[in-house]
GROMACS .gro file of C-alpha atoms in nm:
model
  207
    1PRO     CA    1   0.444   0.748  -0.508
    2GLU     CA    2   0.809   0.658  -0.566
    3SER     CA    3   0.766   0.624  -0.943
    4SER     CA    4   0.522   0.688  -1.226
    5GLU     CA    5   0.504   0.312  -1.286
    6PHE     CA    6   0.394   0.253  -0.928
    7SER     CA    7   0.143   0.536  -0.950
    8MET     CA    8  -0.002   0.394  -1.272
    9ARG     CA    9  -0.024   0.043  -1.124
   10ILE     CA   10  -0.210   0.167  -0.817
   11ARG     CA   11  -0.435   0.397  -1.021
   12THR     CA   12  -0.528   0.115  -1.258
   13ALA     CA   13  -0.601  -0.124  -0.973
   14PHE     CA   14  -0.829   0.127  -0.803
   15ALA     CA   15  -1.004   0.232  -1.124
   16THR     CA   16  -1.096  -0.124  -1.216
   17ALA     CA   17  -1.176  -0.254  -0.868
   18ALA     CA   18  -1.284   0.048  -0.665
   19LEU     CA   19  -1.630  -0.085  -0.582
   20VAL     CA   20  -1.537  -0.451  -0.565
   21LEU     CA   21  -1.347  -0.359  -0.248
   22PHE     CA   22  -1.201  -0.701  -0.166
   23PRO     CA   23  -0.997  -0.871  -0.276
   24LEU     CA   24  -0.804  -0.570  -0.410
   25VAL     CA   25  -0.474  -0.684  -0.556
   26VAL     CA   26  -0.226  -0.397  -0.549
   27SER     CA   27   0.085  -0.554  -0.400
   28ALA     CA   28   0.388  -0.602  -0.620
   29GLN     CA   29   0.634  -0.888  -0.574
   30GLN     CA   30   0.876  -0.629  -0.437
   31PRO     CA   31   0.721  -0.357  -0.216
   32ALA     CA   32   0.760  -0.010  -0.367
   33VAL     CA   33   0.885   0.118  -0.031
   34ALA     CA   34   1.196  -0.097  -0.088
   35GLU     CA   35   1.311   0.162  -0.344
   36GLY     CA   36   1.436   0.400  -0.078
   37LEU     CA   37   1.473   0.396   0.302
   38THR     CA   38   1.580   0.708   0.491
   39ALA     CA   39   1.782   0.704   0.812
   40VAL     CA   40   1.578   0.845   1.102
   41GLY     CA   41   1.851   0.787   1.360
   42PRO     CA   42   2.172   0.586   1.410
   43GLY     CA   43   2.093   0.238   1.279
   44LYS     CA   44   1.723   0.321   1.236
   45PHE     CA   45   1.555   0.336   0.895
   46ALA     CA   46   1.208   0.418   0.764
   47GLY     CA   47   1.024   0.443   0.436
   48VAL     CA   48   0.669   0.537   0.336
   49VAL     CA   49   0.487   0.518   0.002
   50GLU     CA   50   0.137   0.662  -0.036
   51ALA     CA   51  -0.108   0.682  -0.326
   52LYS     CA   52  -0.458   0.829  -0.342
   53VAL     CA   53  -0.716   0.813  -0.619
   54THR     CA   54  -1.054   0.991  -0.634
   55LEU     CA   55  -1.319   0.884  -0.883
   56VAL     CA   56  -1.670   1.026  -0.939
   57VAL     CA   57  -1.985   0.815  -0.983
   58GLU     CA   58  -2.107   0.904  -1.333
   59SER     CA   59  -2.402   0.664  -1.360
   60ILE     CA   60  -2.560   0.366  -1.181
   61ASP     CA   61  -2.753   0.063  -1.307
   62PRO     CA   62  -2.926  -0.097  -1.002
   63ALA     CA   63  -3.045  -0.400  -1.202
   64SER     CA   64  -2.693  -0.516  -1.289
   65ARG     CA   65  -2.529  -0.349  -0.984
   66SER     CA   66  -2.294  -0.173  -1.224
   67VAL     CA   67  -2.143   0.171  -1.172
   68VAL     CA   68  -1.960   0.395  -1.417
   69LEU     CA   69  -1.673   0.584  -1.255
   70LYS     CA   70  -1.492   0.888  -1.398
   71ASN     CA   71  -1.141   1.003  -1.311
   72ALA     CA   72  -0.997   1.356  -1.316
   73LYS     CA   73  -0.912   1.324  -1.688
   74GLY     CA   74  -1.270   1.237  -1.775
   75GLU     CA   75  -1.187   0.873  -1.848
   76GLN     CA   76  -1.468   0.634  -1.756
   77THR     CA   77  -1.453   0.284  -1.611
   78LYS     CA   78  -1.746   0.049  -1.557
   79VAL     CA   79  -1.732  -0.185  -1.257
   80ILE     CA   80  -1.971  -0.443  -1.117
   81ALA     CA   81  -2.034  -0.425  -0.742
   82GLY     CA   82  -2.051  -0.782  -0.614
   83ASP     CA   83  -2.252  -0.903  -0.316
   84GLU     CA   84  -1.959  -0.817  -0.088
   85VAL     CA   85  -2.030  -0.447  -0.149
   86LYS     CA   86  -2.276  -0.363   0.127
   87ASN     CA   87  -2.530  -0.078   0.104
   88PHE     CA   88  -2.515  -0.054  -0.275
   89ASP     CA   89  -2.844   0.141  -0.274
   90GLN     CA   90  -2.671   0.421  -0.081
   91ILE     CA   91  -2.452   0.508  -0.381
   92LYS     CA   92  -2.572   0.815  -0.572
   93VAL     CA   93  -2.464   0.981  -0.897
   94GLY     CA   94  -2.207   1.250  -0.813
   95ASP     CA   95  -2.067   1.063  -0.511
   96GLN     CA   96  -1.690   1.022  -0.493
   97VAL     CA   97  -1.504   0.693  -0.457
   98VAL     CA   98  -1.187   0.769  -0.260
   99ALA     CA   99  -0.919   0.500  -0.249
  100THR     CA  100  -0.591   0.522  -0.057
  101TYR     CA  101  -0.297   0.283  -0.043
  102THR     CA  102  -0.002   0.300   0.196
  103GLN     CA  103   0.318   0.101   0.252
  104GLU     CA  104   0.537   0.163   0.557
  105LEU     CA  105   0.862   0.000   0.664
  106MET     CA  106   1.046   0.065   0.990
  107MET     CA  107   1.358  -0.127   1.092
  108VAL     CA  108   1.644  -0.116   1.343
  109LEU     CA  109   1.996  -0.251   1.291
  110LYS     CA  110   2.113  -0.524   1.531
  111LYS     CA  111   2.493  -0.547   1.515
  112GLY     CA  112   2.641  -0.896   1.519
  113GLY     CA  113   2.311  -1.077   1.479
  114GLY     CA  114   2.264  -1.405   1.661
  115ALA     CA  115   1.885  -1.405   1.693
  116LEU     CA  116   1.658  -1.648   1.512
  117ARG     CA  117   1.509  -1.527   1.186
  118GLU     CA  118   1.135  -1.492   1.234
  119ARG     CA  119   0.819  -1.349   1.082
  120VAL     CA  120   0.482  -1.277   1.244
  121ASP     CA  121   0.188  -1.182   1.018
  122SER     CA  122  -0.128  -1.005   1.133
  123SER     CA  123  -0.420  -0.841   0.953
  124GLN     CA  124  -0.738  -0.646   1.015
  125SER     CA  125  -1.033  -0.550   0.796
  126GLY     CA  126  -1.374  -0.388   0.819
  127THR     CA  127  -1.672  -0.264   0.617
  128SER     CA  128  -1.943  -0.001   0.653
  129GLY     CA  129  -2.241  -0.042   0.885
  130PRO     CA  130  -2.607  -0.072   0.784
  131GLY     CA  131  -2.742   0.236   0.606
  132GLN     CA  132  -2.401   0.393   0.552
  133LYS     CA  133  -2.220   0.466   0.228
  134PRO     CA  134  -2.012   0.164   0.112
  135SER     CA  135  -1.659   0.156   0.255
  136ALA     CA  136  -1.398  -0.098   0.348
  137TYR     CA  137  -1.041  -0.120   0.469
  138GLU     CA  138  -0.775  -0.384   0.509
  139THR     CA  139  -0.439  -0.366   0.683
  140LYS     CA  140  -0.158  -0.620   0.683
  141GLU     CA  141   0.142  -0.608   0.916
  142VAL     CA  142   0.456  -0.818   0.922
  143ALA     CA  143   0.695  -0.810   1.220
  144PHE     CA  144   1.030  -0.966   1.133
  145VAL     CA  145   1.391  -1.038   1.222
  146ALA     CA  146   1.617  -1.086   0.917
  147ASP     CA  147   1.984  -1.152   0.844
  148VAL     CA  148   2.193  -0.907   0.642
  149GLN     CA  149   2.308  -1.136   0.362
  150GLN     CA  150   2.482  -0.882   0.138
  151VAL     CA  151   2.579  -0.513   0.135
  152ASP     CA  152   2.641  -0.333  -0.197
  153ARG     CA  153   2.784   0.007  -0.107
  154LYS     CA  154   2.816   0.113  -0.473
  155LYS     CA  155   2.446   0.058  -0.543
  156GLN     CA  156   2.353   0.153  -0.185
  157THR     CA  157   2.154  -0.165  -0.132
  158ILE     CA  158   2.134  -0.439   0.129
  159THR     CA  159   1.996  -0.789   0.085
  160LEU     CA  160   1.798  -0.928   0.376
  161ARG     CA  161   1.717  -1.294   0.429
  162GLY     CA  162   1.403  -1.338   0.635
  163ALA     CA  163   1.225  -1.645   0.767
  164LYS     CA  164   1.027  -1.690   0.444
  165LYS     CA  165   1.189  -1.483   0.170
  166THR     CA  166   1.484  -1.264   0.066
  167VAL     CA  167   1.443  -0.897  -0.029
  168LYS     CA  168   1.671  -0.616  -0.147
  169LEU     CA  169   1.635  -0.267   0.001
  170LYS     CA  170   1.791   0.065  -0.102
  171ILE     CA  171   1.942   0.279   0.175
  172LYS     CA  172   1.953   0.648   0.080
  173ASP     CA  173   2.203   0.761   0.347
  174PRO     CA  174   2.562   0.649   0.256
  175GLU     CA  175   2.694   0.721   0.607
  176GLN     CA  176   2.429   0.507   0.771
  177LEU     CA  177   2.489   0.235   0.513
  178LYS     CA  178   2.849   0.213   0.638
  179LEU     CA  179   2.713   0.088   0.972
  180ILE     CA  180   2.560  -0.220   0.811
  181HIS     CA  181   2.771  -0.531   0.745
  182LYS     CA  182   2.710  -0.887   0.634
  183GLY     CA  183   2.623  -1.095   0.939
  184ASP     CA  184   2.429  -0.817   1.112
  185GLN     CA  185   2.055  -0.843   1.158
  186VAL     CA  186   1.761  -0.603   1.134
  187GLU     CA  187   1.439  -0.606   1.332
  188GLY     CA  188   1.142  -0.428   1.185
  189VAL     CA  189   0.777  -0.396   1.089
  190TYR     CA  190   0.631  -0.376   0.739
  191ALA     CA  191   0.271  -0.253   0.704
  192GLU     CA  192   0.038  -0.227   0.406
  193ALA     CA  193  -0.306  -0.062   0.413
  194VAL     CA  194  -0.587  -0.021   0.161
  195ALA     CA  195  -0.900   0.188   0.225
  196ILE     CA  196  -1.188   0.261  -0.011
  197ALA     CA  197  -1.489   0.478   0.071
  198VAL     CA  198  -1.784   0.627  -0.113
  199VAL     CA  199  -1.814   0.993  -0.009
  200PRO     CA  200  -2.140   1.189  -0.058
  201ALA     CA  201  -2.136   1.451  -0.332
  202GLN     CA  202  -2.076   1.800  -0.198
  203ALA     CA  203  -2.383   2.021  -0.197
  204LYS     CA  204  -2.372   2.277  -0.474
  205ALA     CA  205  -2.312   2.631  -0.352
  206LYS     CA  206  -2.615   2.855  -0.366
  207LYS     CA  207  -2.591   3.154  -0.596
   0.00000   0.00000   0.00000
């Protein structure tokens, strides 16, 4: 994670919604990946933010479909598994709930611009099959063309105006930042993925 605040936000979201699966609200108004893009080639930039949380099933109440989860610090959180959580009866005490969250941004500088600003959204999701441990994933992808509206070389940021909104990104490489000017465009893909899975408890080693 890029910051302790981001890590705490993701950890809290997973701890309180790990078995609810969807909807899982973890997105900020400004993607955390915007805090720092690294040049991977002339005029090419990339950034990745990842977070992973593992919780242990401490107890289960089948009647209320509630589960108590414990984190690495021993802190416990009680969650209610709604009807969208398939195969609830497959969850056992000692199982692990593993949640991962990823943001990725790749973009390429287009000198001079001239193309139409555009945005194309796509998504994909899935859940576990019959008889399996509960699991689910969701991915969202945005392909875009945006105008470079402002370049702040002192703060090492650029402001991009897309088809639907305006965002500010930080460019870590000063030399690559010099290539970007107001009036240029960038073409890129932003992706966000959430995956949650209940993993069977590891068999205890025989003495």
